[in-house]
mmCIF file of C-alpha atoms in Angstrom:
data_model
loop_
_atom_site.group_PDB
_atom_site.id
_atom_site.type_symbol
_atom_site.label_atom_id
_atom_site.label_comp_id
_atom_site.label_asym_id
_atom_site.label_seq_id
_atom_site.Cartn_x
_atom_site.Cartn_y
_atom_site.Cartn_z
ATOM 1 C CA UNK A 2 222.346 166.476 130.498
ATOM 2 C CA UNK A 3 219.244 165.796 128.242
ATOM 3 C CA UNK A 4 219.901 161.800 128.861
ATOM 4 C CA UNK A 5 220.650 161.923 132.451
ATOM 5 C CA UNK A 6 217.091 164.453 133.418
ATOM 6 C CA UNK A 7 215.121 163.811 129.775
ATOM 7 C CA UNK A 8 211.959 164.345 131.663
ATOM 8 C CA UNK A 9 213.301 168.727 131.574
ATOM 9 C CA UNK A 10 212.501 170.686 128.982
ATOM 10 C CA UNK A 11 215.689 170.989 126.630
ATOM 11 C CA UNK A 12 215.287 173.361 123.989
ATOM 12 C CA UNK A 13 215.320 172.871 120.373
ATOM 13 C CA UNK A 14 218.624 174.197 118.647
ATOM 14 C CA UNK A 15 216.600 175.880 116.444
ATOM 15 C CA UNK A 16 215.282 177.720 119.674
ATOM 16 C CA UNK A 17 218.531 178.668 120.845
ATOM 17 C CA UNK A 18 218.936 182.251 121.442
ATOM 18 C CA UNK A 19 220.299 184.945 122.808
ATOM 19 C CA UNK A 20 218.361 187.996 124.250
ATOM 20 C CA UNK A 21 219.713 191.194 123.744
ATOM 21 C CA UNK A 22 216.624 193.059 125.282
ATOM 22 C CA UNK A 23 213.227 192.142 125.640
ATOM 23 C CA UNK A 24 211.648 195.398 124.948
ATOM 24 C CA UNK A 25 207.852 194.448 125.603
ATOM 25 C CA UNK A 26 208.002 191.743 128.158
ATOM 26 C CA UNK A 27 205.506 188.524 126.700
ATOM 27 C CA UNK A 28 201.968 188.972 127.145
ATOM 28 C CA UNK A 29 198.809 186.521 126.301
ATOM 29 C CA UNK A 30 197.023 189.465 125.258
ATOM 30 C CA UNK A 31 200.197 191.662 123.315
ATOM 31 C CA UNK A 32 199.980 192.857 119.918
ATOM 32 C CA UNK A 33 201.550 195.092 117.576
ATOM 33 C CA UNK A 34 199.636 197.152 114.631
ATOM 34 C CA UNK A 35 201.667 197.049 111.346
ATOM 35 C CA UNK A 36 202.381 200.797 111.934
ATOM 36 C CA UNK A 37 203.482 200.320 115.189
ATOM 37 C CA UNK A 38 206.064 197.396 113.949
ATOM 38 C CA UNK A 39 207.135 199.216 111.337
ATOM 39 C CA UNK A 40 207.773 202.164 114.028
ATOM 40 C CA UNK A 41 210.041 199.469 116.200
ATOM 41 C CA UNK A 42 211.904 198.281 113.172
ATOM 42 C CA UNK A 43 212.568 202.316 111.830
ATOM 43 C CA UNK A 44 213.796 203.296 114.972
ATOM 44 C CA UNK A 45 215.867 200.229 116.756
ATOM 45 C CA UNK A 46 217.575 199.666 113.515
ATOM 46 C CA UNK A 47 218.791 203.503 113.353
ATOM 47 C CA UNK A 48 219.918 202.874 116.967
ATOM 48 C CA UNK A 49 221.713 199.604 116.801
ATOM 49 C CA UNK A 50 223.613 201.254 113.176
ATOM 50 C CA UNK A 51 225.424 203.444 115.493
ATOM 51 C CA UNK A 52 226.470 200.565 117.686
ATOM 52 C CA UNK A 53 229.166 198.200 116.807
ATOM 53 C CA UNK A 54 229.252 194.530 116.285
ATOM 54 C CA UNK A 55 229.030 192.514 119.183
ATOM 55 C CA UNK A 56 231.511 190.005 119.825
ATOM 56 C CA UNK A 57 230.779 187.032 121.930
ATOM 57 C CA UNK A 58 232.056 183.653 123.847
ATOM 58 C CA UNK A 59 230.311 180.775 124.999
ATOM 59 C CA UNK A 60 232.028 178.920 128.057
ATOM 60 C CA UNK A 61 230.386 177.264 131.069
ATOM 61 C CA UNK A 62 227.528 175.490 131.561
ATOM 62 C CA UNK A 63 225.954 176.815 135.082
ATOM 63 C CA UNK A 64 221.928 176.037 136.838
ATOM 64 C CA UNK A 65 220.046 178.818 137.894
ATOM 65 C CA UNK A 66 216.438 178.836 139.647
ATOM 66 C CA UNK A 67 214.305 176.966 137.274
ATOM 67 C CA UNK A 68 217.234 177.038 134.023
ATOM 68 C CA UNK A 69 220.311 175.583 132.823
ATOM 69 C CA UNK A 70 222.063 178.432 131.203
ATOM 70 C CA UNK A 71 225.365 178.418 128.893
ATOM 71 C CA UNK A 72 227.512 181.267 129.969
ATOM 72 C CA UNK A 73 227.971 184.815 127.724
ATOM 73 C CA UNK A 74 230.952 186.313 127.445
ATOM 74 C CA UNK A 75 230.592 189.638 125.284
ATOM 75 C CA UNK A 76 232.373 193.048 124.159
ATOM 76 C CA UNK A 77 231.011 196.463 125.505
ATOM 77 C CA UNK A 78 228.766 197.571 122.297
ATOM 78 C CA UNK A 79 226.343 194.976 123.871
ATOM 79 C CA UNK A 80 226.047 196.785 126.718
ATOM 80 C CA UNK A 81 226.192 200.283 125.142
ATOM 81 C CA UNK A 82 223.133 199.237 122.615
ATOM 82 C CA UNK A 83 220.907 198.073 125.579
ATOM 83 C CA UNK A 84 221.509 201.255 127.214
ATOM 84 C CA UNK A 85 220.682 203.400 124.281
ATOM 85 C CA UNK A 86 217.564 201.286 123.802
ATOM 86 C CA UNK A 87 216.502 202.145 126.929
ATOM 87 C CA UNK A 88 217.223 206.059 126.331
ATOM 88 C CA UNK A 89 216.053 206.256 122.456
ATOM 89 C CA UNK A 90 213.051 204.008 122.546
ATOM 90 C CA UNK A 91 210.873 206.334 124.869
ATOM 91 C CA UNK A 92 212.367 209.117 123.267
ATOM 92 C CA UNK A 93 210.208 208.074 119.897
ATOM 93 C CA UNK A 94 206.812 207.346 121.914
ATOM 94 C CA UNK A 95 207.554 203.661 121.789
ATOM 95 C CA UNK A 96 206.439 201.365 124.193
ATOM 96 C CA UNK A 97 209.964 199.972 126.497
ATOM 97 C CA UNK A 98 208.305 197.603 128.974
ATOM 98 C CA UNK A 99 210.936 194.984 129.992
ATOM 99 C CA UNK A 100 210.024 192.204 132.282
ATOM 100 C CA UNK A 101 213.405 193.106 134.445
ATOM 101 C CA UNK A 102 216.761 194.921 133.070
ATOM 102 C CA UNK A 103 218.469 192.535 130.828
ATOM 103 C CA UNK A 104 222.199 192.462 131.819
ATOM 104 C CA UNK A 105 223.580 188.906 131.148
ATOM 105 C CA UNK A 106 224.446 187.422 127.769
ATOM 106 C CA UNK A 107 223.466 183.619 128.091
ATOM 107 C CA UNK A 108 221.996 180.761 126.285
ATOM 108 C CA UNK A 109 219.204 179.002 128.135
ATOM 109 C CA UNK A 110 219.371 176.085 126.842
ATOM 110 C CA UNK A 111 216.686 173.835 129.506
ATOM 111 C CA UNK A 112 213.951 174.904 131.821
ATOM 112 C CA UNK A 113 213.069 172.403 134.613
ATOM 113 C CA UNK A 114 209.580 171.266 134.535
ATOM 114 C CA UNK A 115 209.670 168.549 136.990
ATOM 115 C CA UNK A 116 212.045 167.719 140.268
ATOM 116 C CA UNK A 117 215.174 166.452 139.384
ATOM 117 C CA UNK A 118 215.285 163.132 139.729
ATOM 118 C CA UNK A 119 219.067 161.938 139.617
ATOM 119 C CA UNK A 120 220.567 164.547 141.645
ATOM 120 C CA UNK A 121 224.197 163.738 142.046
ATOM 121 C CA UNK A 122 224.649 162.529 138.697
ATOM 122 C CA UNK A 123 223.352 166.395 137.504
ATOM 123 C CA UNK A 124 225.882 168.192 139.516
ATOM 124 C CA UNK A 125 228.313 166.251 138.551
ATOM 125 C CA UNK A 126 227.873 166.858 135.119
ATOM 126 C CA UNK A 127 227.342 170.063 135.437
ATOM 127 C CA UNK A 128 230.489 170.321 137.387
ATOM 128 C CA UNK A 129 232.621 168.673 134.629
ATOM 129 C CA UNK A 130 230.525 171.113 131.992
ATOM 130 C CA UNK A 131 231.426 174.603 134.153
ATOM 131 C CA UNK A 132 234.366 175.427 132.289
ATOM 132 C CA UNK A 133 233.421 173.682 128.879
ATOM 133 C CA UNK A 134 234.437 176.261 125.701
ATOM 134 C CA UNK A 135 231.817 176.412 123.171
ATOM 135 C CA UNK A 136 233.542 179.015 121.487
ATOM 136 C CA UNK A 137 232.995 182.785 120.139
ATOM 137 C CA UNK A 138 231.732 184.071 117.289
ATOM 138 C CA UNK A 139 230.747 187.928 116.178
ATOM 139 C CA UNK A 140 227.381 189.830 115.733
ATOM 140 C CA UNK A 141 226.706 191.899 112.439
ATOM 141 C CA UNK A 142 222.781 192.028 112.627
ATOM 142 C CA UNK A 143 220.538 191.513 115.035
ATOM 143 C CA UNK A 144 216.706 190.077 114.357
ATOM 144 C CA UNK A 145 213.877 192.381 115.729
ATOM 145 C CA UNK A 146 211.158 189.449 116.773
ATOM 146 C CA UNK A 147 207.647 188.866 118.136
ATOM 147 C CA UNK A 148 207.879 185.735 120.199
ATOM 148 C CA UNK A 149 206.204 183.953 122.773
ATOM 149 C CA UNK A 150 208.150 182.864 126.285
ATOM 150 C CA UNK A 151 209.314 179.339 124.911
ATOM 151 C CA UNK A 152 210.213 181.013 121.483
ATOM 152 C CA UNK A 153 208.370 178.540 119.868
ATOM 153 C CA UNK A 154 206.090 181.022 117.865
ATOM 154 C CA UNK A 155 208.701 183.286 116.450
ATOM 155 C CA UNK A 156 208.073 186.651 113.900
ATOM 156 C CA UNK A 157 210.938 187.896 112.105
ATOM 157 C CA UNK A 158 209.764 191.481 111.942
ATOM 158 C CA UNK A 159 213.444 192.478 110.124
ATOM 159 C CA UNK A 160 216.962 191.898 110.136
ATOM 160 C CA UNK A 161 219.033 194.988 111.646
ATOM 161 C CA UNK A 162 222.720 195.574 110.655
ATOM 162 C CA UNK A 163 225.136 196.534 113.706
ATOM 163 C CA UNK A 164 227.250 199.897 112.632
ATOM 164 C CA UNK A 165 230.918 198.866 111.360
#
């Protein structure tokens, strides 16, 4: 895809994620006091040690407005820990300010920055890439992160272990 549109923005593999919840939504003026980190990482990791691993698949390449996305197949505990994010965090006076609900499970793996320029060629790529099987692969820990919207500037604030 990269050599048919290179003038996109493809990320970095190294800047390949998945969300599981964007609990403050990115800001040019956000910060977080060392207390109030260490607050985050006490409390998210006691939530997400009740919840499960997560298990995952990968299959489909598909465009959305402004993104080409790889497709997320995953297991229920992903939806069960978002959920008791959003019920525990507020609970604990911390701060749950998502941009919108996060519901999928999907790689974003380019953002368009420019028209596209060879049209057919895309779609038809991305036609032969909608079914494509990248494969599946388990969660065990999740990384609690400060990050800024191209995840470029990343902050491990801690590693958080999924319950067994």
């Amino acid at each position: 895809m990269a050599a048919i549109e290179p003038n996109q923005y493809f990320y970095p593999p190294a800047d390949l994620h998945i969300t599981i919840i964007d609990l403050i939504a990115a800001s040019s003026d956000f910060s977080l006091s060392t207390f109030e980190e260490e607050k985050y990482k006490n409390v998210v990791g006691q939530i997400i040690s009740q919840v499960g691993p997560i298990h995952w698949r990968l299959a489909g390449i598909i465009t959305s407005s402004g993104v080409l996305l790889v497709k997320g197949y995953y297991s229920a505990e992903l939806s069960t820990l978002r959920n008791a994010l959003r019920k525990e965090l507020p609970l604990h006076d911390l701060l749950l300010k998502e941009r919108y609900p996060t519901i999928s499970g999907h790689v974003t793996v380019a953002q368009y920055t420019s028209p596209i320029q060879q049209a057919d060629c895309f779609l038809k790529t991305l036609e032969k890439f909608k079914s494509i099987n990248f494969g599946q692969f388990t969660s065990s820990s999740l990384d609690l992160v400060v990050r800024d919207w191209y995840n470029h500037n990343l902050r491990l604030i801690s590693k958080l272990s999924l319950g067994s």
